[in-house]
PDB file of C-alpha atoms in Angstrom:
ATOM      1  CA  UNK A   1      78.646  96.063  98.798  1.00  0.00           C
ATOM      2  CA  UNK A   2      80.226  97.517  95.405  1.00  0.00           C
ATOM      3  CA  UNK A   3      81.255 100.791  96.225  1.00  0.00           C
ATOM      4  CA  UNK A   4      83.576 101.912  92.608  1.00  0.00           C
ATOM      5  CA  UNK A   5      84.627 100.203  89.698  1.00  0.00           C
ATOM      6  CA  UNK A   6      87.650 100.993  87.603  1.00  0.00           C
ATOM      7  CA  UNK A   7      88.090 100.045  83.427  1.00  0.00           C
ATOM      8  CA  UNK A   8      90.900  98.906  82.367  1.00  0.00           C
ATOM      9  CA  UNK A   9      92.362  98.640  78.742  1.00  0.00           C
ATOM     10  CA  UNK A  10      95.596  96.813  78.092  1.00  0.00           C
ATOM     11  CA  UNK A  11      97.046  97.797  74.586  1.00  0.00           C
ATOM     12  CA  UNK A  12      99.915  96.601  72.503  1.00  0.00           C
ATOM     13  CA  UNK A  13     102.504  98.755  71.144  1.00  0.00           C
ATOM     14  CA  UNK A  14     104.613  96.655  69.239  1.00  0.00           C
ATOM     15  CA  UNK A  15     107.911  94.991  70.737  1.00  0.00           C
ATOM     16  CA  UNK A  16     111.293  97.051  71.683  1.00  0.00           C
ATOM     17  CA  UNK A  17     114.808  95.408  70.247  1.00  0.00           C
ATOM     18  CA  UNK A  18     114.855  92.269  72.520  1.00  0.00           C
ATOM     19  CA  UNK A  19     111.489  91.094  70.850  1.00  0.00           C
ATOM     20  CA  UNK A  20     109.744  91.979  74.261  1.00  0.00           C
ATOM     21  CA  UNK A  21     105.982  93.201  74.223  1.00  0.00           C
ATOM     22  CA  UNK A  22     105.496  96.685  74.592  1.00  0.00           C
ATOM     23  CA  UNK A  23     102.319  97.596  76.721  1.00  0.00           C
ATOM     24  CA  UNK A  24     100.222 100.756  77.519  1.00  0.00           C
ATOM     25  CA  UNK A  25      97.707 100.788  79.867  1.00  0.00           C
ATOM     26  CA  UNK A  26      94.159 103.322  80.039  1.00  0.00           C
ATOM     27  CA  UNK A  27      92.136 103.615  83.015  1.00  0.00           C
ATOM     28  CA  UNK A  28      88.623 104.733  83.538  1.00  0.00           C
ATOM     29  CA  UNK A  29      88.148 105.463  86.798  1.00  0.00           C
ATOM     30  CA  UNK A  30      84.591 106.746  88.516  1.00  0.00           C
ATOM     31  CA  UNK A  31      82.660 103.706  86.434  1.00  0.00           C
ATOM     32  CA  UNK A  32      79.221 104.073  87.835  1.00  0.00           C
ATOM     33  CA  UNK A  33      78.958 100.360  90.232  1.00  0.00           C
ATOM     34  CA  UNK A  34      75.678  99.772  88.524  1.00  0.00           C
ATOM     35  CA  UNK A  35      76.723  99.514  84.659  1.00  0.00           C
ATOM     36  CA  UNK A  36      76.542  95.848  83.600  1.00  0.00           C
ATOM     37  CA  UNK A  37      79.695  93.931  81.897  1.00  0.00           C
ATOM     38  CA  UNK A  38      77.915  93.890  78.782  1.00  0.00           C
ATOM     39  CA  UNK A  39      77.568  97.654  78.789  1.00  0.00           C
ATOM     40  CA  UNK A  40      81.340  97.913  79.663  1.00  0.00           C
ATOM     41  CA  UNK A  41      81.876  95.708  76.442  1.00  0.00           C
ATOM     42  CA  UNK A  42      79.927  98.153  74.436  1.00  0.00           C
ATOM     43  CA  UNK A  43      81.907 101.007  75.440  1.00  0.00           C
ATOM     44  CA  UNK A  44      85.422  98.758  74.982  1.00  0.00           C
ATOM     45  CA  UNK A  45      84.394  98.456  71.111  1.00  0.00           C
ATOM     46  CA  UNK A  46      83.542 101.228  70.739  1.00  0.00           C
ATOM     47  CA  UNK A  47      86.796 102.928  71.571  1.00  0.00           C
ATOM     48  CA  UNK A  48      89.337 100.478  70.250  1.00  0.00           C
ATOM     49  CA  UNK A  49      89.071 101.530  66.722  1.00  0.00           C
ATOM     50  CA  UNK A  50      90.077 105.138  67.979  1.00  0.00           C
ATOM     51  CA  UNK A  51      93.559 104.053  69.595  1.00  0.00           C
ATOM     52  CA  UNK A  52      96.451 103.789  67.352  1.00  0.00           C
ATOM     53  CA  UNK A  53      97.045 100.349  69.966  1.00  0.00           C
ATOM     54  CA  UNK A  54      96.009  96.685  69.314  1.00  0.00           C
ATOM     55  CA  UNK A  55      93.571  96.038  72.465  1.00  0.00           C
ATOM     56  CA  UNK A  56      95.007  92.945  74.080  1.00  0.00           C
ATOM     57  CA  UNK A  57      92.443  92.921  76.920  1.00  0.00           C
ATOM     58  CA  UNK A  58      90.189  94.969  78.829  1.00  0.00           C
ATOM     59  CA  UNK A  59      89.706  94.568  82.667  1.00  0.00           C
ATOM     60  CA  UNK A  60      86.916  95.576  85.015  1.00  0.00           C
ATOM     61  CA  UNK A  61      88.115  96.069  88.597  1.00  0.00           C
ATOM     62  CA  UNK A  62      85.444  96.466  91.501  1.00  0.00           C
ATOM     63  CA  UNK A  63      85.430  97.876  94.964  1.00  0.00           C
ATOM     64  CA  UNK A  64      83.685  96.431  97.861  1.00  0.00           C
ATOM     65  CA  UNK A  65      82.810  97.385 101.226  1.00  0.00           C
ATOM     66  CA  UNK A  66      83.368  94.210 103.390  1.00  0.00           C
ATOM     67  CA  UNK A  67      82.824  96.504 107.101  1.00  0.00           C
TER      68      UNK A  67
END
């Protein structure tokens, strides 16, 4: 049973002087179990033009109750 679900947005911030990726991360935690991945997608572009970040990829993590 899906108990929680988490979003997760993965951002870039450019590279630091080895060339390396810089990456910052933004949780939303407390997503209600019953929104739909398409409604998570809505919210995801809806925010990314308010972050001063390139979105590189946004994550939904679930919860479940095995017991």
């Amino acid at each position: 049973m899906l108990i929680d679900s988490r979003l997760v947005l993965l951002f870039s911030n450019g590279v630091d002087e080895d060339g390396k990726d810089i990456q910052k991360t933004k949780s939303f935690n407390n997503i209600k179990p019953t929104a739909t991945d398409e409604q998570l997608t809505a919210v995801v572009n809806a925010l990314t033009p308010l972050q001063e970040w390139t979105l590189m990829k946004a994550d939904r993590t679930n919860l479940h109750s095995l017991v």
